[in-house]
Coordinates of C-alpha atoms in Angstrom, one line a residue:
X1 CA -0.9 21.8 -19.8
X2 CA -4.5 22.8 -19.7
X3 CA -6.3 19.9 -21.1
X4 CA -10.0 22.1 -22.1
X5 CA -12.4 19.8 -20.6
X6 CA -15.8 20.9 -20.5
X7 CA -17.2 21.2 -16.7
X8 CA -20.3 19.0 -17.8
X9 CA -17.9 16.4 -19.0
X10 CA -16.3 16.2 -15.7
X11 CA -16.9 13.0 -13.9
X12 CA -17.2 14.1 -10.2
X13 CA -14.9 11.2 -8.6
X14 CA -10.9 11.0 -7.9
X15 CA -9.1 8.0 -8.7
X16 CA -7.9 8.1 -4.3
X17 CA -10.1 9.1 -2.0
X18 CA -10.9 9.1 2.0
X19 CA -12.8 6.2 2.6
X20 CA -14.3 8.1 5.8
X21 CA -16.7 11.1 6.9
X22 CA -16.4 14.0 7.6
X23 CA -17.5 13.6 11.0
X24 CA -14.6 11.1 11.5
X25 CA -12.5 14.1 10.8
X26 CA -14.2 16.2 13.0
X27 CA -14.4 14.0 16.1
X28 CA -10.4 13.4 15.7
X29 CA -10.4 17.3 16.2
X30 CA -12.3 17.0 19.2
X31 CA -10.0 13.9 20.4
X32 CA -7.3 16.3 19.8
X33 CA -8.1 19.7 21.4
X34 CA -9.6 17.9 24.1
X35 CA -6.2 16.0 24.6
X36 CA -4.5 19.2 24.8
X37 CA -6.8 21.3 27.6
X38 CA -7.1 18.2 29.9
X39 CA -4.2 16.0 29.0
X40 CA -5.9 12.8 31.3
X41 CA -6.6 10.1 28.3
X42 CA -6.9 6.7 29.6
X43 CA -5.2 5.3 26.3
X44 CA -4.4 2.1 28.3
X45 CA -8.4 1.4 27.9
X46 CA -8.6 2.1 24.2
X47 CA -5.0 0.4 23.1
X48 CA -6.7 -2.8 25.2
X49 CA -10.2 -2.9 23.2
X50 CA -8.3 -2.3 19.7
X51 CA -6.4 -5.5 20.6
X52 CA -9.2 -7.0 21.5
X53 CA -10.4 -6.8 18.5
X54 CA -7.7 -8.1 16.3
X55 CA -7.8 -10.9 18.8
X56 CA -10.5 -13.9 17.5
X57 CA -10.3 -17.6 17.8
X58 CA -9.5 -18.0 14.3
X59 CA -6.4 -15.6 14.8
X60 CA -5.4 -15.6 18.1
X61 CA -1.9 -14.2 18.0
X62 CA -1.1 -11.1 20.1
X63 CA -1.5 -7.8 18.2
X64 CA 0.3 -4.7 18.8
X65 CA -0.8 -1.2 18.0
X66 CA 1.8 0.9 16.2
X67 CA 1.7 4.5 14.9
X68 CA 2.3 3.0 11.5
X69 CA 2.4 -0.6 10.3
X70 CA 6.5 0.1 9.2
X71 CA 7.0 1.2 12.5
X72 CA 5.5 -2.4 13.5
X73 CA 8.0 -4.0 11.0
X74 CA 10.6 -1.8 12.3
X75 CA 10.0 -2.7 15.7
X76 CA 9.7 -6.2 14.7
X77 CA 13.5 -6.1 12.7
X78 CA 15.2 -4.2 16.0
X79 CA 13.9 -7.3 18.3
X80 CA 15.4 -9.9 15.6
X81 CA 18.8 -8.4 15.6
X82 CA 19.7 -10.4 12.2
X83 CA 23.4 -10.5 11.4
X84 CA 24.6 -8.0 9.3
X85 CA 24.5 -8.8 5.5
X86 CA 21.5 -11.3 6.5
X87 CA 19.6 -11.6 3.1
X88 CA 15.3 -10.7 3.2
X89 CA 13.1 -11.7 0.3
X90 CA 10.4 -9.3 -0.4
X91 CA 8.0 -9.5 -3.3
X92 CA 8.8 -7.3 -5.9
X93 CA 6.1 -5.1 -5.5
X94 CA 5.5 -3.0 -2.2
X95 CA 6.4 0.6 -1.1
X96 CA 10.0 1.9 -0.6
X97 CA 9.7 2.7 2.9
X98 CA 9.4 -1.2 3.5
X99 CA 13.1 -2.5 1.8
X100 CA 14.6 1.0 2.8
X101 CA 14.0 0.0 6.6
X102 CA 15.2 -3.7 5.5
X103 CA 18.6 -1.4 4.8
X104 CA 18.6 0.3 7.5
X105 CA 19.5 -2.9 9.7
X106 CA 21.9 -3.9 7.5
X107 CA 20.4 -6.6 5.4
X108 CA 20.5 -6.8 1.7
X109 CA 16.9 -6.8 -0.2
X110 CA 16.3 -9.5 -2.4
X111 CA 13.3 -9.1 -4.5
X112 CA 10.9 -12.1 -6.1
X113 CA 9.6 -11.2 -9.1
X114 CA 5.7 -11.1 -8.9
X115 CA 3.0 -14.0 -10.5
X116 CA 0.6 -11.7 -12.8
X117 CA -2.0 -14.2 -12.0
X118 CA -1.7 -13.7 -8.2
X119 CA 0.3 -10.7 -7.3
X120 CA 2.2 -13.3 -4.7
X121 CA 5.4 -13.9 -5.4
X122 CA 6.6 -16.9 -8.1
X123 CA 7.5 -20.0 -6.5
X124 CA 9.8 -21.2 -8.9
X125 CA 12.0 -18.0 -8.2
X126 CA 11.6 -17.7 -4.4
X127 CA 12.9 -20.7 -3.9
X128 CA 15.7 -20.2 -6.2
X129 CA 16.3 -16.9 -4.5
X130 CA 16.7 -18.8 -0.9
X131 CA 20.6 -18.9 0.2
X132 CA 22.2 -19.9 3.3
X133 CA 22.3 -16.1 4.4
X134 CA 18.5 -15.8 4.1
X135 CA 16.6 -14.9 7.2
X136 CA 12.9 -13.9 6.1
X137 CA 10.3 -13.3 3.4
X138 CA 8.3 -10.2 3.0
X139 CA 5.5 -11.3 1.0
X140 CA 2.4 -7.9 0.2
X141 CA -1.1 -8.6 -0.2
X142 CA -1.0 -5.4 -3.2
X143 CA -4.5 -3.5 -4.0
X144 CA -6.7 -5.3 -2.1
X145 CA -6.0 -8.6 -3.5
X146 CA -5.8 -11.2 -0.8
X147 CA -3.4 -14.4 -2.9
X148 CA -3.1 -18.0 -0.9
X149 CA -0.1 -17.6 1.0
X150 CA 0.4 -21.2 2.4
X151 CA 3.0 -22.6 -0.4
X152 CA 5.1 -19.3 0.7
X153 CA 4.6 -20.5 4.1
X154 CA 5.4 -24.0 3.2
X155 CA 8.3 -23.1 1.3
X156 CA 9.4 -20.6 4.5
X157 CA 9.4 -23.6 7.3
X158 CA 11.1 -25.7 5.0
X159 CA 13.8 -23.8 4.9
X160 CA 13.2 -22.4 8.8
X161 CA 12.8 -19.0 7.7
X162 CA 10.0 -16.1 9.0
X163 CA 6.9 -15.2 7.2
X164 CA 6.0 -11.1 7.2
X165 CA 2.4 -10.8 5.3
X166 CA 1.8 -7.2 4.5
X167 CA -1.9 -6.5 4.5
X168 CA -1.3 -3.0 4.5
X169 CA -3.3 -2.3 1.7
X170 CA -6.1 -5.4 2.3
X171 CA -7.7 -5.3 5.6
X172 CA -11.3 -6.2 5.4
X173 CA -12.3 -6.8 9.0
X174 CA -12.0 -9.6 11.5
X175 CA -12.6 -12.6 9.6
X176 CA -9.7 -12.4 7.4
X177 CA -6.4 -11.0 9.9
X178 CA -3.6 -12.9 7.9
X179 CA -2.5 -16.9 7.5
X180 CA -2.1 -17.7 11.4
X181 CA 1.3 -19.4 10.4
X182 CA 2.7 -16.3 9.0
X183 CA 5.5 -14.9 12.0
X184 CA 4.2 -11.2 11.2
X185 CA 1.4 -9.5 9.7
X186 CA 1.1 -6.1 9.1
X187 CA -1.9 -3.6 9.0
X188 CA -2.2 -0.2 8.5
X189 CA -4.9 2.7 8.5
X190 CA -3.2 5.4 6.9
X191 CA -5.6 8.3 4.9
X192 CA -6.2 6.4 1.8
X193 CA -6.8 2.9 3.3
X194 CA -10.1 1.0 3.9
X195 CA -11.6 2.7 7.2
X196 CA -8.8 5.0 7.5
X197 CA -7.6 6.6 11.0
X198 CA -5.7 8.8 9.3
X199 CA -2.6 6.7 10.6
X200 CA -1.9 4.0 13.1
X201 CA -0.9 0.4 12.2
X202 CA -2.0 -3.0 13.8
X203 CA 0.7 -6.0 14.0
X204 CA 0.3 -9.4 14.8
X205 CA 2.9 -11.6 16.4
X206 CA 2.5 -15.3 16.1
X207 CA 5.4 -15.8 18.7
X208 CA 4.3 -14.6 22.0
X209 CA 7.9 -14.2 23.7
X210 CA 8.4 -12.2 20.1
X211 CA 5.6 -10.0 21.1
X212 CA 6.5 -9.5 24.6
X213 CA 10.0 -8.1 23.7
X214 CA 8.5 -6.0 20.8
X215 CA 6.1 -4.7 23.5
X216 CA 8.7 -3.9 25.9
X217 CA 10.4 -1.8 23.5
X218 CA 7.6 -0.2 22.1
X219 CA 6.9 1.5 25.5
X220 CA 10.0 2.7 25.7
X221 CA 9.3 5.3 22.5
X222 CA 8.2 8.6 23.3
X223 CA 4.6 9.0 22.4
X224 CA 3.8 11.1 18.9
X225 CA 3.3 14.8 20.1
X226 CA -0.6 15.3 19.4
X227 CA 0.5 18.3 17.5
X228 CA 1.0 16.2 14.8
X229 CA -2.0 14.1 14.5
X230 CA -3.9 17.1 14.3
X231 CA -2.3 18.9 11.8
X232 CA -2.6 16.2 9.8
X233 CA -6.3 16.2 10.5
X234 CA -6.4 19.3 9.0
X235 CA -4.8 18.7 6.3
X236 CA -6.7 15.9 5.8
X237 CA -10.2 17.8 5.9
X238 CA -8.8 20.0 3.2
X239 CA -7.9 17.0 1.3
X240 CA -11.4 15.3 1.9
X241 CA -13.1 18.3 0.4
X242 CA -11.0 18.1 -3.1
X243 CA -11.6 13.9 -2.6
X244 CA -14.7 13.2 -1.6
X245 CA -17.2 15.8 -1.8
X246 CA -18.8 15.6 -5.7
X247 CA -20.0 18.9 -5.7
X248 CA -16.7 20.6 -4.7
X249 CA -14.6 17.8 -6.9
X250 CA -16.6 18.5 -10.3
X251 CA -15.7 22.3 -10.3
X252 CA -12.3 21.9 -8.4
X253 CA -11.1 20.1 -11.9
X254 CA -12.7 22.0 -13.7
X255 CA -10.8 25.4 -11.9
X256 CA -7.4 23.3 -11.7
X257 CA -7.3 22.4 -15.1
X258 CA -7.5 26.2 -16.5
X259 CA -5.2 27.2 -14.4
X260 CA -3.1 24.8 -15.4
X261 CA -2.5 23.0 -11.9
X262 CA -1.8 19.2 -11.4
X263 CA -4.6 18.9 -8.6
X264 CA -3.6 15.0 -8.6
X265 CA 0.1 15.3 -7.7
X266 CA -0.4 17.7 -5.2
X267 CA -2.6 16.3 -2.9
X268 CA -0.8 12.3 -2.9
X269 CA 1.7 14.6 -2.4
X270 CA -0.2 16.1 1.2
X271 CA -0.9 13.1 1.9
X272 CA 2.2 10.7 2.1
X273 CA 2.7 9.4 5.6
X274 CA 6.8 10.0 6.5
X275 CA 7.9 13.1 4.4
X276 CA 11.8 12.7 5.4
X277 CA 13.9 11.2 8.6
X278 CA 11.6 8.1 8.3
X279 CA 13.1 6.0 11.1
X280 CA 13.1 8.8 13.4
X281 CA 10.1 9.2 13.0
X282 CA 8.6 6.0 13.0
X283 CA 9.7 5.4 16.4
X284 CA 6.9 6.6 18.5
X285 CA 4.2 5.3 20.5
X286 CA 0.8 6.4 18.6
X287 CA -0.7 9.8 20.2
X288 CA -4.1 9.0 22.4
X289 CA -6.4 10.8 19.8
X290 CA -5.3 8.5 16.8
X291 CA -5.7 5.3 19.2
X292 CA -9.4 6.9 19.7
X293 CA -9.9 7.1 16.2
X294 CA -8.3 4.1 15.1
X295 CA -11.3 2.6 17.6
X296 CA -14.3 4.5 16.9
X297 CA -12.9 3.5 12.8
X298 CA -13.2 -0.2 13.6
X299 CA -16.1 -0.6 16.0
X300 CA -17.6 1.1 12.6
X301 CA -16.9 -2.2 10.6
X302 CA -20.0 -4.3 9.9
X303 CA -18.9 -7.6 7.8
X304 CA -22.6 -7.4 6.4
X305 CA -21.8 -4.3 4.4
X306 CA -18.5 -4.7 3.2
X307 CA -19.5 -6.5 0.2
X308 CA -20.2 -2.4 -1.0
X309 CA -16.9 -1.9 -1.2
X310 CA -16.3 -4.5 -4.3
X311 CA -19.6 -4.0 -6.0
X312 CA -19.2 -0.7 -7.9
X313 CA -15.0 -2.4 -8.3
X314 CA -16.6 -5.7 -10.0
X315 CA -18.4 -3.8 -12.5
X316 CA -16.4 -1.7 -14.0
X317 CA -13.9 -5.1 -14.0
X318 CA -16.3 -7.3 -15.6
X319 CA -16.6 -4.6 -18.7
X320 CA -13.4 -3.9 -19.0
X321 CA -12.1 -3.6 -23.0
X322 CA -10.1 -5.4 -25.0
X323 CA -6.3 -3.7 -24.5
X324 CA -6.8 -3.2 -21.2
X325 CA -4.8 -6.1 -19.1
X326 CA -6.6 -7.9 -16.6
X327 CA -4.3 -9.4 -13.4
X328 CA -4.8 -11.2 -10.6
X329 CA -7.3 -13.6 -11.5
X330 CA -6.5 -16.2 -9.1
X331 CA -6.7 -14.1 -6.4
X332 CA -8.9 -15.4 -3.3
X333 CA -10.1 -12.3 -2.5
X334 CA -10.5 -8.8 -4.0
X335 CA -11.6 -5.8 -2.2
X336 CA -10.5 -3.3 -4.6
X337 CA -8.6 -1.2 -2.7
X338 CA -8.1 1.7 -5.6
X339 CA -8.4 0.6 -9.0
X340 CA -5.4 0.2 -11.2
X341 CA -5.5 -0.6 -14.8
X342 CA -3.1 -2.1 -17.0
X343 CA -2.7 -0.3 -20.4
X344 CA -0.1 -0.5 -23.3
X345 CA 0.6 3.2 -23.2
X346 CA -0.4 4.8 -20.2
X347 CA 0.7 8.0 -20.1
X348 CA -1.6 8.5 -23.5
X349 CA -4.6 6.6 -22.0
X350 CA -4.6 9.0 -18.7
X351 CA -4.3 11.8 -20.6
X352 CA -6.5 11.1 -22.7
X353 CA -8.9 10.4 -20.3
X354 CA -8.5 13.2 -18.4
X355 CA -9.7 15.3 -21.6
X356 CA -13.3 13.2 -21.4
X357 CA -13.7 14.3 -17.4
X358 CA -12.0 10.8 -16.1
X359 CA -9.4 11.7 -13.3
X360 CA -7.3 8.6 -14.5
X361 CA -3.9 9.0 -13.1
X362 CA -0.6 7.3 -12.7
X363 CA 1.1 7.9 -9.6
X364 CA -1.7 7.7 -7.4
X365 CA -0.2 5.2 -4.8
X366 CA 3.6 4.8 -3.4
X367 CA 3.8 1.3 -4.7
X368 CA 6.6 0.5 -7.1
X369 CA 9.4 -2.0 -7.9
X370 CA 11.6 -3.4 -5.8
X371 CA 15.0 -3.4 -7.3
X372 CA 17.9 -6.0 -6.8
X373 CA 20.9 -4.3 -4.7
X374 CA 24.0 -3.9 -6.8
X375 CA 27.3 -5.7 -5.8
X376 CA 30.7 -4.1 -7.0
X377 CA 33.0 -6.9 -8.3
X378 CA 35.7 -4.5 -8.1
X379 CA 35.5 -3.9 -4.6
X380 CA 36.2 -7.6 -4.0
X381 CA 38.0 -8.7 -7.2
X382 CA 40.4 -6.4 -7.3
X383 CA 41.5 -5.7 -11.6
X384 CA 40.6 -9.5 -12.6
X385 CA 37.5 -9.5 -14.2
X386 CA 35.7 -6.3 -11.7
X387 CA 37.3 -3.1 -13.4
X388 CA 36.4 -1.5 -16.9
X389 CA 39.0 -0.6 -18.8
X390 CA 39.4 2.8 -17.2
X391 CA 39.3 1.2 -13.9
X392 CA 36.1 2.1 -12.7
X393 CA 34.4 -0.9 -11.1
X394 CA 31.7 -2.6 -12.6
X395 CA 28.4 -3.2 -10.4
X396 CA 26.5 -6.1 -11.1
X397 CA 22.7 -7.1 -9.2
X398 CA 22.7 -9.6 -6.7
X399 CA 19.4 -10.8 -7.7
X400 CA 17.9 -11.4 -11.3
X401 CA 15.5 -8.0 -11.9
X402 CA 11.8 -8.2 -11.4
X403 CA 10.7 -7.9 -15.1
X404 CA 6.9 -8.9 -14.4
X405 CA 6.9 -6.0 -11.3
X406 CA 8.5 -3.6 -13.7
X407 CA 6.4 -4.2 -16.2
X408 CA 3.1 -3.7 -14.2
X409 CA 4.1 -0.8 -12.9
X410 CA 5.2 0.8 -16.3
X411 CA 1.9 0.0 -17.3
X412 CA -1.0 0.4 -14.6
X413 CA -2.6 4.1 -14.5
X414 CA -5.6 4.4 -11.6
X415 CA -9.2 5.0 -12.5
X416 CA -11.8 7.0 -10.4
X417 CA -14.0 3.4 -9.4
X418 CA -14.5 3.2 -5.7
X419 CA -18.2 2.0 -3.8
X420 CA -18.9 6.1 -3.5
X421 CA -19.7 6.1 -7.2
X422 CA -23.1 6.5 -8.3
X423 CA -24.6 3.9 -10.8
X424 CA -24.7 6.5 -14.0
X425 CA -20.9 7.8 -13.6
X426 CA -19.9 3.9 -13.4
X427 CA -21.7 3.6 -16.6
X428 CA -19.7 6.6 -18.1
X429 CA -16.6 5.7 -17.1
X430 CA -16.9 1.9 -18.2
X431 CA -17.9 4.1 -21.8
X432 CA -15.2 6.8 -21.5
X433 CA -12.7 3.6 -20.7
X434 CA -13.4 1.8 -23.8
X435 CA -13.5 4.5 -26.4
X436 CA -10.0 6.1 -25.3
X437 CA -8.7 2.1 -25.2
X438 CA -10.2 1.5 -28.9
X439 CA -8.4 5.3 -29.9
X440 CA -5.1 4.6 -29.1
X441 CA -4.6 0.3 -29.0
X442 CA -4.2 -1.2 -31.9
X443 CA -4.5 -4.9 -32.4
X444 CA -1.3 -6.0 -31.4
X445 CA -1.8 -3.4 -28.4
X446 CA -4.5 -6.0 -27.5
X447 CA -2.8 -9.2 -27.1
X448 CA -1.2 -9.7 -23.6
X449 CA 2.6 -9.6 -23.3
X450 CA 4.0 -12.6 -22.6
X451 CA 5.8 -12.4 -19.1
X452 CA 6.7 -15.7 -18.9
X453 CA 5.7 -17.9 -16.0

């Protein structure tokens, strides 16, 4: 549905966006065709100085470089060989591919509903959610937002199980590389992350006889064919242009919208990382020209600057309306990686948005709900109390359901707020924001549901 907006309206920013330049793109081309005329790379070199890197006093577990931070935690299930029906605890909120490779070695997902407060998981449930057949947490640092991990970690020992921190979504250089306790942490650098290499993942491995054998098998993958990298450079320079360039962005809306074509969902669609036969796929060695870029990416990184990257993010979050819900308030560190919302009716307030020029969308990142596995008491109760009248077995969850997860993401749409913005489109969207929230919430809208704790 063409929503009319006016091309002066338009507000010249996407709600994801390449946090890169173009020249990053084009010296991954170069990396690429120079890979394929002279095929001599040297990647030994380069994997060495990554790890290097990821390597400090104040972290100094091993760290692995992976073509994806799930084929790190992939890698890291295959060398742990837990027994079938082995249960994992993962906070309730992280991308499918994570629990769907939990699956695919045969252990049941448990999720842990999520603290609004934090993001972490609630202690009071994790611990209830520990069993005799549970082997390890998953715990995500989600949007940036880095929670204190060490009661999960305390929790964890106490019951001898392994720690995996996700930082997929929170690196922000070598100062903060994960709780050293934790057994696993994961990063990864795919196209919308902080200092993206348009793929590649880091892992760190506390135990070094754990990292050994994970290294072992990692050689033994075949390395990515650098075909692939570079088509997805290309795509990705396309993608920049529609993302990141203002002067294309403003009159790319403006061009989608009369023709009636959901720019948005098409290019998270172009740029999701593992379209289909995922663990096929993630089992590779990364291709020469990614390690070179995930290299030239970081020896970019200057601590000193970083704090750009929150600035234009605390702004906006500072003047944020009444009806809009605020989350994660005790969280040690934000970096704002995207900028989600939380809003009483979304689906309006996007909309509605996207009629004043302000690419607010919903599905902007692959985050959503992990769900509690279903258990058919007809399978191993026979017609007692398992079978519905007709005799169809009745499946029950394993788990209580993550209500505070659900409800965030029933409830978050993304806003166009990243350290890019200029100072007078902040100050319109922080106006836009608050005259669509006054429109359509109403009082009641404005008082925060009560989650529980």
């Amino acid at each position: 549905m063409a929503l009319g907006v006016k091309l002066s309206d338009i507000v010249p920013y996407t709600s994801v966006f390449l946090d890169c330049s173009f020249l990053d793109i084009l010296f991954g081309l170069n990396k690429c065709t120079d890979f394929l005329r002279h095929q001599d790379d040297g990647r030994g070199n380069v994997i060495q100085d990554i790890q290097h890197l990821f390597v400090t006093e104040e972290s100094p577990a091993p760290a692995l470089v992976c073509l994806s931070a799930r084929s790190a935690f992939d890698l890291y299930l295959r060398v742990c060989a837990f027994p079938p029906g082995s249960e994992v605890i993962f906070s309730a909120i992280n991308i499918p591919d994570m629990a769907f490779i939990a699956r695919q070695h045969e252990l049941r997902v448990i999720p842990c509903d999520v603290d609004m407060e934090t993001l972490g998981p609630r202690l009071d449930l994790l611990e209830e959610l520990i069993t005799a057949s549970t082997v390890a947490v998953v715990v995500a640092h989600v949007f940036g937002r880095w929670f204190d991990i060490s009661p999960v970690i305390s929790l964890a020992q106490r019951y001898r199980l392994r720690v995996i921190e996700d930082c997929a979504e929170a690196f922000c250089g070598w100062e903060c590389l994960g709780d050293v306790r934790s057994d696993l942490v994961l990063f990864s650098f795919g196209p919308i992350k902080f200092f993206t290499a348009f793929g590649g993942g880091v892992a760190k491995v506390r135990d070094r006889g754990m990292f050994n054998r994970m290294e072992e098998l990692h050689e033994a993958y075949d390395i990515q064919s650098v075909d692939v990298y570079l088509k997805k450079l290309v795509k990705c320079a396309g993608v920049f242009c529609l993302l990141d360039v203002p002067a294309i962005i403003k009159p790319g809306m403006f061009l989608t919208d009369r023709l009636n074509i959901d720019h948005k969902r098409r290019v998270v669609e172009m740029l999701r990382g593992f379209p289909n036969d995922l663990i096929r796929r993630l089992r590779h060695r990364p291709p020469t020209a990614l390690l070179e870029m995930m290299l030239r990416r970081f020896l970019s990184f200057d601590s000193a600057t970083f704090w750009k990257y929150s600035v234009n993010g605390q702004y906006i979050w500072d003047r944020l309306p009444d009806g809009v819900m605020k989350f994660g308030g005790a969280a040690v560190r934000n970096n704002f990686w995207l900028f989600p919302v939380l809003v009483e009716n979304p689906k309006t307030v996007a909309l509605e948005l996207n009629r004043t020029g302000i690419d607010a969308y919903i599905g902007a990142s692959q985050l959503s709900v992990v769900e509690p596995e279903l258990i058919s008491l007809g399978d191993s109760h026979d017609d007692l109390t398992g079978k519905e009248a007709g005799g169809k077995p009745v499946a029950f969850p394993v788990s209580p359901f993550p209500t505070t997860a659900k409800f965030f993401m029933d409830h978050v749409i993304y806003l166009p707020v990243n350290w890019t913005v200029s100072p007078d489109y902040l100050e319109r969207i922080s106006v836009g924001l608050h005259r669509v929230v006054g429109m359509f919430c109403s009082a009641a809208d404005k008082a925060a549901p009560n989650l529980g704790t």
